[in-house]
XYZ file of C-alpha atoms in Angstrom:
733
model
C -80.899 55.717 -184.139
C -82.237 58.312 -186.571
C -80.989 61.898 -186.364
C -84.222 63.685 -185.418
C -82.995 66.984 -186.861
C -83.197 65.402 -190.327
C -86.807 64.317 -189.824
C -88.345 67.444 -188.310
C -89.169 70.845 -189.781
C -87.304 73.740 -188.105
C -89.451 76.353 -186.396
C -87.529 78.926 -188.441
C -88.984 77.633 -191.730
C -90.131 80.595 -193.824
C -93.719 80.838 -195.031
C -94.225 82.996 -198.141
C -97.429 84.378 -199.609
C -97.895 83.286 -203.214
C -99.220 86.713 -204.138
C -101.670 86.831 -207.037
C -103.870 89.729 -205.874
C -103.046 92.213 -208.645
C -103.186 89.599 -211.395
C -106.563 88.345 -210.156
C -108.040 91.840 -209.952
C -107.138 92.421 -213.595
C -109.337 89.498 -214.708
C -112.863 90.138 -215.958
C -115.871 88.466 -214.328
C -115.959 85.520 -216.752
C -112.240 84.858 -216.304
C -112.598 84.965 -212.522
C -115.400 82.390 -212.639
C -113.347 80.156 -214.903
C -110.377 80.456 -212.525
C -112.565 79.788 -209.479
C -114.184 76.592 -210.729
C -110.922 75.078 -211.943
C -109.320 76.106 -208.644
C -112.016 74.148 -206.840
C -111.378 71.140 -209.077
C -107.650 71.444 -208.365
C -108.110 71.583 -204.598
C -110.429 68.577 -204.535
C -108.108 66.655 -206.835
C -105.111 67.671 -204.760
C -106.553 65.695 -201.844
C -105.853 62.549 -203.878
C -102.172 63.117 -203.080
C -102.913 62.225 -199.451
C -103.911 58.749 -200.589
C -100.944 58.518 -202.969
C -98.323 59.497 -200.371
C -98.555 57.284 -197.285
C -101.080 55.039 -195.527
C -101.388 57.440 -192.586
C -101.620 60.756 -194.493
C -105.438 60.692 -194.938
C -105.899 60.110 -191.189
C -103.478 62.881 -190.219
C -105.326 65.251 -192.544
C -108.616 64.410 -190.825
C -107.065 64.938 -187.388
C -105.653 68.350 -188.275
C -108.777 69.529 -190.079
C -111.013 68.611 -187.148
C -108.704 70.315 -184.645
C -108.209 73.557 -186.543
C -111.758 73.761 -187.893
C -113.234 73.595 -184.396
C -111.346 76.588 -182.981
C -108.983 79.338 -184.142
C -105.231 78.898 -183.977
C -104.902 81.564 -181.261
C -107.267 79.613 -178.991
C -105.274 76.453 -179.579
C -102.096 78.333 -178.695
C -103.678 79.459 -175.427
C -104.723 75.877 -174.705
C -101.174 74.712 -175.398
C -99.819 77.167 -172.845
C -102.338 75.931 -170.264
C -101.261 72.338 -170.974
C -97.634 73.214 -170.323
C -96.262 73.327 -173.865
C -93.313 75.647 -174.321
C -93.317 78.380 -176.965
C -90.971 76.241 -179.068
C -93.296 73.243 -178.816
C -96.321 75.328 -179.805
C -94.422 76.643 -182.831
C -93.342 73.081 -183.664
C -96.954 71.884 -183.695
C -97.980 74.712 -186.050
C -94.965 74.165 -188.313
C -95.774 70.456 -188.512
C -99.377 71.185 -189.511
C -98.309 73.829 -192.042
C -95.704 71.456 -193.465
C -98.220 68.652 -193.728
C -100.668 70.829 -195.665
C -97.887 72.197 -197.892
C -96.685 68.717 -198.815
C -100.138 67.091 -198.824
C -98.806 64.404 -196.558
C -96.117 63.637 -194.003
C -93.320 63.118 -196.542
C -91.509 66.042 -198.135
C -92.622 66.691 -201.706
C -89.047 67.762 -202.463
C -86.863 64.981 -201.107
C -89.384 62.273 -200.194
C -88.153 61.953 -196.604
C -90.562 61.727 -193.695
C -91.044 64.534 -191.199
C -92.483 64.053 -187.724
C -93.762 66.536 -185.124
C -90.903 68.168 -183.213
C -92.651 67.920 -179.859
C -93.196 64.979 -177.512
C -95.942 62.590 -178.562
C -97.748 62.905 -175.224
C -97.976 66.688 -175.601
C -99.454 66.415 -179.087
C -101.915 63.890 -177.658
C -102.853 66.296 -174.851
C -103.590 68.965 -177.471
C -105.837 66.582 -179.404
C -107.862 65.581 -176.337
C -107.929 69.083 -174.818
C -109.045 70.851 -177.990
C -112.656 71.788 -178.698
C -112.722 68.991 -181.269
C -111.449 66.523 -178.669
C -114.056 67.554 -176.122
C -116.917 67.710 -178.630
C -116.167 64.284 -180.108
C -113.893 62.494 -177.601
C -114.542 59.020 -178.984
C -113.948 60.014 -182.604
C -110.822 62.067 -181.914
C -109.354 59.354 -179.691
C -109.957 56.787 -182.418
C -108.274 59.065 -184.977
C -105.281 59.698 -182.717
C -104.847 56.009 -181.949
C -105.023 55.177 -185.634
C -102.341 57.646 -186.796
C -100.098 58.586 -183.875
C -97.717 55.626 -184.030
C -97.100 56.000 -187.768
C -97.002 59.785 -187.405
C -94.026 59.524 -185.050
C -92.435 56.332 -186.393
C -88.938 56.444 -187.839
C -88.596 52.742 -188.520
C -86.184 52.111 -191.377
C -88.864 51.413 -193.984
C -90.899 54.470 -192.945
C -88.169 57.106 -193.150
C -88.547 57.770 -196.859
C -90.691 56.967 -199.863
C -89.694 53.833 -201.721
C -90.785 50.417 -202.911
C -90.576 47.189 -200.922
C -87.943 47.223 -198.182
C -86.548 50.536 -199.440
C -89.378 52.670 -198.113
C -93.048 53.538 -197.972
C -95.421 54.119 -200.862
C -99.147 53.874 -201.398
C -98.902 53.616 -205.187
C -98.352 49.924 -204.370
C -99.714 47.744 -201.586
C -97.123 47.122 -198.882
C -96.470 43.542 -200.050
C -95.254 44.681 -203.494
C -91.603 44.853 -204.484
C -89.644 45.754 -207.612
C -90.455 42.448 -209.310
C -94.186 43.087 -208.864
C -93.786 46.540 -210.393
C -91.915 45.090 -213.377
C -94.469 42.326 -213.921
C -97.348 44.799 -213.748
C -95.618 47.097 -216.227
C -95.130 44.194 -218.630
C -98.859 43.441 -218.367
C -99.844 47.073 -218.915
C -97.661 47.369 -222.019
C -99.118 44.138 -223.398
C -102.632 45.486 -222.875
C -101.797 48.978 -224.190
C -102.853 50.520 -220.891
C -100.960 53.436 -219.350
C -99.944 53.336 -215.681
C -100.321 57.102 -215.193
C -103.694 56.997 -213.400
C -103.304 53.614 -211.691
C -102.202 52.005 -208.439
C -101.203 48.366 -207.944
C -102.465 46.063 -205.191
C -101.124 42.555 -204.709
C -103.778 40.170 -203.484
C -103.044 37.494 -200.903
C -103.533 34.100 -202.513
C -104.163 30.912 -200.610
C -103.433 27.420 -201.848
C -103.554 27.966 -205.620
C -100.037 29.308 -205.900
C -101.232 31.921 -208.393
C -100.138 35.520 -207.966
C -103.047 37.926 -208.100
C -102.993 41.683 -208.679
C -105.504 44.509 -208.895
C -104.723 47.377 -211.261
C -107.006 50.135 -210.007
C -107.716 53.111 -212.274
C -108.733 56.523 -210.973
C -112.289 57.437 -211.974
C -115.620 58.632 -210.652
C -117.309 55.533 -212.088
C -116.688 52.323 -210.177
C -116.539 48.604 -210.825
C -114.984 46.372 -213.462
C -117.339 46.869 -216.372
C -118.297 49.691 -218.716
C -116.656 51.695 -221.484
C -113.479 53.733 -221.264
C -113.134 55.754 -224.475
C -109.921 55.019 -226.334
C -109.095 51.935 -224.240
C -109.413 48.283 -225.334
C -113.064 47.207 -225.025
C -112.355 44.241 -222.777
C -109.713 45.856 -220.572
C -111.875 46.041 -217.440
C -112.214 42.685 -215.742
C -109.981 39.682 -215.071
C -107.032 38.650 -217.220
C -104.526 35.814 -217.079
C -101.060 36.925 -218.135
C -97.790 35.014 -218.160
C -94.802 37.328 -217.631
C -91.448 36.598 -219.238
C -89.629 33.837 -217.370
C -92.753 32.628 -215.547
C -94.088 29.118 -216.034
C -97.563 29.948 -214.742
C -99.780 32.967 -215.386
C -100.521 35.776 -212.972
C -104.086 36.982 -212.536
C -104.760 40.671 -213.114
C -108.030 42.336 -212.131
C -108.373 45.699 -213.895
C -110.871 47.816 -211.971
C -111.736 51.457 -211.718
C -113.136 53.814 -209.135
C -109.972 54.757 -207.243
C -110.590 58.061 -205.411
C -114.114 57.852 -206.897
C -115.878 60.591 -204.940
C -112.974 63.017 -205.246
C -112.781 62.362 -208.977
C -116.501 63.093 -209.177
C -116.009 66.456 -207.440
C -113.183 67.291 -209.847
C -115.378 66.475 -212.844
C -118.368 68.440 -211.500
C -116.297 71.572 -210.960
C -114.804 71.284 -214.432
C -118.366 71.054 -215.745
C -119.133 74.359 -213.997
C -116.002 75.889 -215.539
C -117.353 75.073 -219.009
C -119.873 77.858 -218.471
C -117.060 80.411 -218.372
C -114.660 79.251 -221.103
C -113.046 81.750 -223.451
C -113.165 79.638 -226.602
C -114.034 76.302 -228.172
C -110.627 74.772 -227.402
C -111.136 75.326 -223.673
C -114.620 73.817 -223.842
C -113.419 70.723 -225.725
C -110.424 70.405 -223.400
C -112.644 70.394 -220.318
C -115.093 67.973 -221.927
C -112.314 65.456 -222.525
C -110.936 65.907 -219.002
C -114.403 65.243 -217.619
C -114.655 62.041 -219.666
C -111.226 60.981 -218.429
C -111.888 61.678 -214.754
C -115.353 60.121 -214.950
C -114.512 56.915 -216.827
C -110.816 56.387 -216.083
C -109.814 56.816 -219.739
C -106.287 58.153 -220.054
C -106.690 58.499 -223.850
C -109.434 61.056 -223.109
C -106.971 63.041 -220.981
C -104.504 62.913 -223.858
C -107.217 64.233 -226.163
C -107.937 67.033 -223.695
C -104.221 67.830 -223.632
C -104.256 68.168 -227.406
C -106.921 70.884 -227.139
C -104.932 72.448 -224.294
C -101.879 72.758 -226.570
C -104.042 74.431 -229.222
C -105.330 76.973 -226.711
C -102.631 79.569 -227.388
C -102.100 82.564 -225.139
C -105.019 82.255 -222.692
C -105.317 84.901 -220.008
C -106.041 82.170 -217.450
C -103.805 79.125 -217.884
C -104.580 75.757 -216.281
C -103.647 72.094 -216.357
C -104.997 69.226 -214.297
C -104.636 65.462 -213.970
C -102.154 62.738 -213.054
C -99.049 64.498 -214.277
C -95.600 63.957 -212.750
C -94.179 60.522 -211.964
C -91.347 61.634 -209.641
C -92.830 60.083 -206.499
C -93.792 56.713 -207.906
C -90.797 54.557 -206.897
C -91.077 52.814 -210.273
C -91.394 56.120 -212.142
C -94.513 55.531 -214.263
C -97.532 56.558 -212.134
C -98.600 60.182 -212.039
C -99.284 62.239 -208.957
C -102.424 64.338 -209.168
C -101.968 68.065 -209.579
C -103.988 70.962 -210.841
C -103.064 74.604 -211.243
C -104.664 77.884 -212.198
C -102.508 80.881 -213.060
C -102.703 84.300 -214.672
C -100.358 85.332 -217.477
C -97.625 87.875 -216.723
C -97.502 89.645 -220.080
C -94.162 91.447 -219.628
C -92.132 88.340 -218.772
C -94.093 86.242 -221.272
C -92.914 88.563 -224.041
C -89.312 87.509 -223.315
C -90.275 83.858 -223.465
C -92.067 84.543 -226.744
C -88.787 85.845 -228.162
C -87.076 82.679 -226.922
C -89.611 80.587 -228.832
C -88.940 82.664 -231.962
C -85.218 81.918 -231.651
C -85.739 78.267 -230.696
C -84.784 76.646 -234.006
C -81.600 78.712 -234.134
C -80.662 77.791 -230.562
C -81.498 74.109 -231.073
C -78.913 74.072 -233.835
C -76.250 74.837 -231.228
C -76.877 71.624 -229.286
C -74.146 68.957 -229.527
C -75.910 66.436 -231.759
C -76.756 66.191 -235.444
C -80.110 67.068 -236.972
C -81.038 63.367 -237.095
C -81.331 63.394 -233.301
C -83.609 66.422 -233.255
C -87.359 66.439 -233.821
C -88.292 66.507 -237.509
C -90.074 69.783 -236.925
C -89.921 72.075 -233.907
C -93.531 72.640 -232.931
C -93.500 76.148 -231.520
C -95.164 76.006 -228.130
C -96.844 78.556 -225.957
C -94.291 79.749 -223.395
C -95.690 82.027 -220.737
C -94.747 83.428 -217.373
C -97.570 82.901 -214.917
C -98.570 84.139 -211.499
C -100.004 81.123 -209.699
C -103.449 81.565 -208.178
C -103.942 77.916 -207.208
C -101.648 74.899 -207.153
C -103.241 71.759 -205.776
C -100.799 68.909 -205.198
C -97.734 68.081 -203.138
C -95.445 70.939 -204.122
C -95.084 73.895 -206.455
C -92.340 73.888 -209.134
C -90.678 76.925 -210.703
C -91.379 75.820 -214.264
C -93.236 73.100 -216.152
C -93.040 71.536 -219.609
C -96.203 69.564 -220.322
C -97.952 67.359 -221.331
C -95.717 64.443 -220.385
C -97.098 62.203 -223.118
C -94.085 61.745 -225.405
C -96.139 60.879 -228.495
C -97.886 64.266 -228.180
C -94.743 66.237 -227.303
C -92.782 64.803 -230.228
C -95.418 64.911 -232.955
C -97.982 67.532 -231.907
C -96.470 69.972 -229.443
C -96.297 71.056 -225.830
C -96.453 74.114 -223.606
C -93.929 75.692 -221.268
C -94.789 77.731 -218.232
C -92.543 79.610 -215.843
C -94.216 80.304 -212.508
C -93.085 83.857 -211.867
C -94.453 84.473 -208.385
C -92.989 81.144 -207.250
C -89.560 82.233 -208.484
C -89.657 85.633 -206.818
C -91.181 84.400 -203.551
C -89.551 81.055 -202.975
C -86.085 81.164 -204.496
C -84.444 83.894 -202.438
C -81.809 82.388 -200.158
C -82.015 83.623 -196.578
C -78.448 82.420 -196.023
C -75.946 81.535 -198.733
C -73.637 78.688 -197.769
C -70.392 77.259 -199.165
C -69.361 80.288 -201.257
C -66.669 82.934 -200.753
C -67.799 86.385 -199.620
C -67.096 87.782 -203.091
C -69.190 85.077 -204.760
C -71.964 85.463 -202.189
C -72.442 89.120 -203.115
C -72.805 88.475 -206.843
C -74.811 85.297 -206.224
C -77.340 87.135 -204.044
C -77.702 89.833 -206.678
C -78.082 87.567 -209.714
C -79.484 84.246 -208.503
C -83.083 84.972 -209.530
C -82.341 86.593 -212.928
C -79.868 83.800 -213.762
C -82.386 81.194 -212.629
C -85.015 82.751 -214.900
C -82.652 82.162 -217.822
C -81.975 78.587 -216.719
C -85.679 77.802 -216.236
C -86.524 79.212 -219.657
C -83.845 77.196 -221.452
C -84.443 74.083 -219.329
C -88.177 73.969 -220.011
C -88.330 75.043 -223.669
C -85.122 73.691 -225.166
C -84.271 71.067 -222.569
C -87.502 69.124 -222.235
C -88.579 70.389 -225.651
C -85.566 69.095 -227.565
C -84.406 65.726 -228.831
C -86.041 63.001 -230.878
C -87.015 59.511 -229.771
C -86.387 56.821 -232.385
C -89.424 54.566 -232.545
C -91.235 51.935 -234.547
C -94.980 52.163 -235.104
C -97.474 49.289 -235.100
C -96.936 48.791 -238.820
C -93.198 48.325 -238.379
C -92.318 51.750 -239.791
C -89.352 53.583 -238.244
C -89.333 57.366 -237.770
C -85.636 57.582 -238.765
C -83.516 56.360 -241.658
C -81.790 53.228 -240.378
C -79.350 53.257 -243.287
C -78.010 56.782 -242.877
C -78.356 57.687 -239.199
C -75.282 56.746 -237.205
C -74.767 56.289 -233.484
C -72.887 59.349 -232.210
C -70.590 57.341 -229.937
C -69.874 54.197 -231.988
C -70.305 55.420 -235.548
C -72.363 52.296 -236.238
C -75.937 52.005 -237.497
C -78.689 52.440 -234.915
C -79.387 49.077 -233.276
C -82.141 49.864 -230.777
C -85.278 51.992 -230.600
C -88.700 52.159 -228.939
C -90.991 49.318 -229.985
C -94.816 49.653 -230.150
C -96.239 50.178 -226.657
C -92.903 51.288 -225.196
C -92.419 54.800 -223.864
C -89.543 56.729 -222.342
C -90.987 56.249 -218.836
C -91.709 52.546 -219.290
C -88.221 51.800 -220.676
C -86.104 53.870 -218.291
C -88.630 53.625 -215.388
C -86.769 54.223 -212.097
C -84.129 56.484 -213.625
C -86.312 58.210 -216.261
C -87.268 61.321 -214.287
C -83.832 62.247 -212.967
C -82.107 61.365 -216.273
C -84.454 63.690 -218.182
C -84.090 66.478 -215.619
C -80.317 66.156 -215.960
C -80.566 66.381 -219.738
C -82.697 69.532 -219.471
C -80.366 71.112 -216.893
C -77.381 70.435 -219.165
C -79.190 72.088 -222.069
C -79.734 75.156 -219.879
C -76.051 75.329 -218.920
C -74.905 74.751 -222.502
C -77.218 77.262 -224.179
C -76.873 80.014 -221.582
C -73.409 80.479 -223.133
C -75.154 81.812 -226.255
C -75.159 85.606 -226.473
C -78.431 85.397 -228.434
C -80.118 83.519 -225.577
C -78.833 85.969 -222.977
C -79.879 88.983 -225.054
C -83.497 87.785 -225.050
C -83.515 88.101 -221.258
C -81.873 91.531 -221.388
C -78.353 90.438 -220.466
C -75.410 91.603 -222.576
C -71.615 91.943 -222.331
C -70.370 92.085 -218.696
C -73.867 91.546 -217.291
C -74.230 88.502 -219.530
C -70.881 87.092 -218.386
C -71.974 87.474 -214.772
C -75.274 85.705 -215.492
C -73.372 82.785 -217.039
C -71.021 82.606 -214.076
C -73.794 82.644 -211.465
C -75.899 80.161 -213.416
C -73.009 77.700 -213.537
C -72.006 78.449 -209.941
C -75.581 77.904 -208.802
C -75.594 74.498 -210.519
C -72.306 73.512 -208.886
C -73.551 74.609 -205.459
C -76.855 72.788 -206.026
C -74.884 69.639 -206.788
C -73.277 69.858 -203.351
C -76.562 70.737 -201.595
C -78.026 67.672 -203.316
C -76.233 65.437 -200.811
C -79.075 66.183 -198.377
C -81.338 64.173 -200.690
C -79.170 61.068 -200.823
C -79.712 58.198 -198.372
C -76.501 56.248 -197.638
C -78.521 53.531 -195.872
C -80.417 52.598 -199.038
C -77.866 54.029 -201.514
C -80.767 55.830 -203.153
C -81.566 59.359 -204.292
C -84.846 60.801 -203.028
C -85.217 63.731 -205.424
C -84.897 63.644 -209.209
C -83.699 67.225 -209.784
C -81.106 67.097 -207.009
C -79.782 63.756 -208.231
C -79.396 65.410 -211.646
C -77.486 68.371 -210.201
C -75.104 66.100 -208.315
C -74.424 64.217 -211.550
C -73.564 67.517 -213.259
C -71.217 68.428 -210.398
C -69.454 65.072 -210.879
C -69.126 65.715 -214.630
C -67.578 69.150 -214.023
C -65.184 67.807 -211.405
C -64.150 65.051 -213.805
C -63.338 67.705 -216.419
C -60.330 68.622 -214.274
C -58.011 71.635 -214.730
C -59.437 73.029 -211.465
C -62.574 74.190 -213.255
C -64.444 73.292 -210.072
C -62.989 72.687 -206.632
C -64.790 71.466 -203.525
C -62.722 71.718 -200.353
C -63.366 71.067 -196.684
C -62.469 74.076 -194.508
C -63.123 75.425 -191.027
C -65.915 77.980 -190.990
C -66.015 81.314 -189.209
C -68.030 79.625 -186.463
C -65.227 77.143 -185.866
C -67.216 74.218 -187.286
C -66.478 72.183 -190.422
C -67.456 73.987 -193.611
C -67.046 73.626 -197.371
C -65.797 76.063 -199.979
C -66.860 75.739 -203.614
C -64.986 77.536 -206.365
C -65.666 77.784 -210.082
C -62.968 79.209 -212.360
C -65.030 81.451 -214.605
C -62.153 81.794 -217.078
C -62.433 78.060 -217.862
C -66.211 77.760 -218.353
C -65.898 78.019 -222.144
C -62.633 76.137 -222.590
C -63.196 73.292 -220.093
C -66.783 73.384 -218.877
C -68.577 73.678 -222.207
C -66.851 70.653 -223.854
C -67.422 68.536 -220.734
C -71.131 69.350 -220.545
C -71.489 69.062 -224.324
C -69.974 65.568 -224.459
C -72.078 64.371 -221.544
C -75.255 65.947 -222.931
C -74.717 64.267 -226.303
C -74.457 60.863 -224.616
C -77.581 61.527 -222.572
C -79.448 62.318 -225.771
C -78.228 59.391 -227.867
C -78.971 56.804 -225.178
C -82.413 58.320 -224.674
C -83.131 58.528 -228.408
C -82.134 54.911 -229.043
C -83.897 53.441 -225.983
C -80.508 52.149 -224.814
C -81.402 51.584 -221.169
C -78.321 49.516 -220.424
C -75.762 52.098 -221.580
C -77.738 55.106 -220.366
C -78.388 53.731 -216.903
C -74.813 52.480 -216.513
C -73.422 55.927 -217.306
C -75.957 57.764 -215.164
C -75.553 55.433 -212.185
C -71.782 55.901 -212.330
C -72.093 59.664 -211.928
C -74.903 59.288 -209.353
C -72.731 57.180 -207.063
C -71.918 58.902 -203.769
C -68.778 57.579 -202.101
C -65.657 58.407 -200.119
C -63.236 56.529 -202.349
C -61.563 59.701 -203.602
C -61.556 63.450 -203.238
C -63.708 65.310 -202.412
C -65.117 62.458 -200.220
C -68.810 63.184 -200.699
C -70.100 60.894 -197.933
C -68.032 62.856 -195.431
C -69.060 66.190 -196.942
C -72.701 65.156 -196.639
C -72.493 65.519 -192.853
C -71.444 69.159 -193.264
C -74.186 69.786 -195.833
C -76.767 68.381 -193.409
C -75.422 70.442 -190.510
C -75.700 73.668 -192.516
C -78.849 73.000 -194.576
C -81.548 75.634 -194.903
C -85.256 74.690 -194.634
C -87.292 74.823 -197.833
C -89.878 77.611 -197.896
C -93.603 76.921 -197.648
C -96.276 78.797 -199.591
C -99.607 80.071 -198.350
C -102.081 80.399 -201.205
C -105.221 82.451 -201.735
C -108.737 81.055 -201.745
C -111.454 82.053 -204.182
C -115.140 81.961 -203.311
C -118.502 82.397 -204.991
C -120.259 85.406 -203.430
C -124.025 85.798 -203.000
C -124.200 88.303 -205.871
C -122.550 85.800 -208.204
C -119.154 87.497 -208.219
C -115.905 85.760 -207.283
C -114.062 86.898 -204.186
C -110.404 86.451 -203.270
C -109.295 85.735 -199.715
C -105.706 86.365 -198.685
C -103.799 85.216 -195.596
C -100.799 86.256 -193.577
C -97.498 84.641 -194.458
C -97.186 82.503 -191.326
C -97.880 78.924 -190.246
C -101.155 80.117 -188.704
C -102.146 81.821 -191.976
C -101.317 78.721 -193.983
C -103.358 76.521 -191.637
C -106.325 78.908 -191.781
C -106.249 78.845 -195.586
C -106.826 75.078 -195.450
C -109.604 75.388 -192.892
C -111.351 77.898 -195.157
C -110.697 75.742 -198.230
C -112.693 72.829 -196.798
C -115.003 74.343 -194.169
C -117.557 71.507 -194.072
C -117.170 67.897 -192.981
C -118.338 66.518 -196.344
C -114.765 66.103 -197.532
C -113.840 64.456 -194.208
C -116.299 61.669 -194.919
C -114.824 61.078 -198.377
C -111.253 60.992 -197.053
C -112.329 58.672 -194.221
C -113.916 56.277 -196.718
C -110.825 56.220 -198.934
C -108.579 55.685 -195.932
C -110.617 52.760 -194.635
C -110.778 51.152 -198.075
C -106.977 51.154 -198.371
C -106.145 50.030 -194.835
C -106.142 46.249 -195.477
C -103.362 46.691 -198.046
C -101.019 48.503 -195.660
C -101.363 46.613 -192.384
């Protein structure tokens, strides 16, 4: 029996306004139009996440939109009272809806576990039928409810979390796919020089022939299995026979396009409108390539657009859009759609600019030789942004993009820190597992220390380290005679072959491994007085920042246990997996650098106390993190999946075999967990006089719901979502 408290959102969940009013007002008319049109593209594209998350998410979205569009929240609350719902049940319904919109589906964007309504199913049903929408269209609303209600409330083992095959639910793959199918498809894609980023995989049912048949479906406005995709092999669309390694007979692959077709078309059309308000030629060329990509399905065109995006230094309005992060693909190679629009915070960006200036000096402090560092550090844009729009499943605190390694290594990248996300969403309402003395300093310095960590993590974490590879002509990008393996002292014996990438080689562990590497870089380099000085921290203040940054990482490693599933022995969140690994490394360092002890809390219930000996951070902590970080880098650089995964899996293992008995501590962590905050975002609109208006909302579940009603006020989008939902249904029954 599932513990319902772990699969519902507490009514006490905070909703924060992602305030961008002042930043938006400071834009000129052209900049506002540019921001508006890309915001529209981001919101339309963000709806794709519904289809990427779970089979029922599109239907739940339709149900909620129809209910809340037909009458205001206050009227629905009055109806709920008339129908006998308690105040708590009314709040639970609103929290569920707000949570669904915030996550763009019924699985948490941070943690990948399912959440269900925290009110009886029959009372939710009564609300659906009793609402204005239910009375206006009783047949349609009943059909919607019947189609989604069972899955909405289901906590069957396979539906409790996102995963592949028997391990969970995903709609990146049809429900009959498992890990072997994912591996076979990846082998095919590499052989055909086709990226998985903008694809989904559907396994066809075959009868009699014994042949296995797959559809690789690319996202594009254009449909079908013919036509040109710039930068892709000419004959890639269509049917291919491919014999995977170890197979005696070939599998059949149908490469098609047109996934999310009508949404992709809306994205492209709004980007076309944005071209009329660009600030420079780089922005125009960037948008042109994105439009080609989203229209045709060409990922090379998106890469080309990203190249122009990198060249667009210091824009007032910063954006990025496409299939970006692969965290939620259980195989780790398919990108979730996201799009953001943000306004530069000049004061904080100046600090990040100084960090970029010092980057080469700070990179020299990392625990590997120059041979393992990029041949040339390509100085990126690094800005602090106030988010106006973030369409997708969740909003991060910082981003290092693009994720195309060949561009990052040879051409450059950008870093962004999302300032209003940091200040709004990262304040703890209640600090657990620390002593009273630590709580006071932690509360005071968590955000400034986190700003340091985010800056170092994004710029010098994700931005550091070389990948050893071989090009199509057999040329290596390192000297095989002189470069030695840091751990064995031998010559380098493995590297990335043509067509191989970091994601394709390390697949399921790639995201969390890389996040761990970046987090370790942040911990290691925050010990530098030069790095701290850039952020305005010196002497005693700097020592306190170091202490709280390390303490925050240790505490996060304990909190990470919420995101581990003992039933499947799997981690559900890449960053939290990484932080637990770091906690294990620091505990292994010994000398009581870190202690984690079970105690009795002031409330008489089991509690945990974490301690970090700040006097041993330099003498014990730094060497431990440095040694581990060096191994992370060398295994990544040399494409040594076997050694890298073995090491990482060892530290990822959660067990009760020895102190501090993490499986047992997990129960305490769950009992004392704090709900993750939700963000309500502004809407922009085109006014009759041609100007761009900004609509704000109250920071409440009702305000968040209303923002989504206003975002998609007509039923046109409903019809598109309905069509996509129906098209996918046969693959998930």
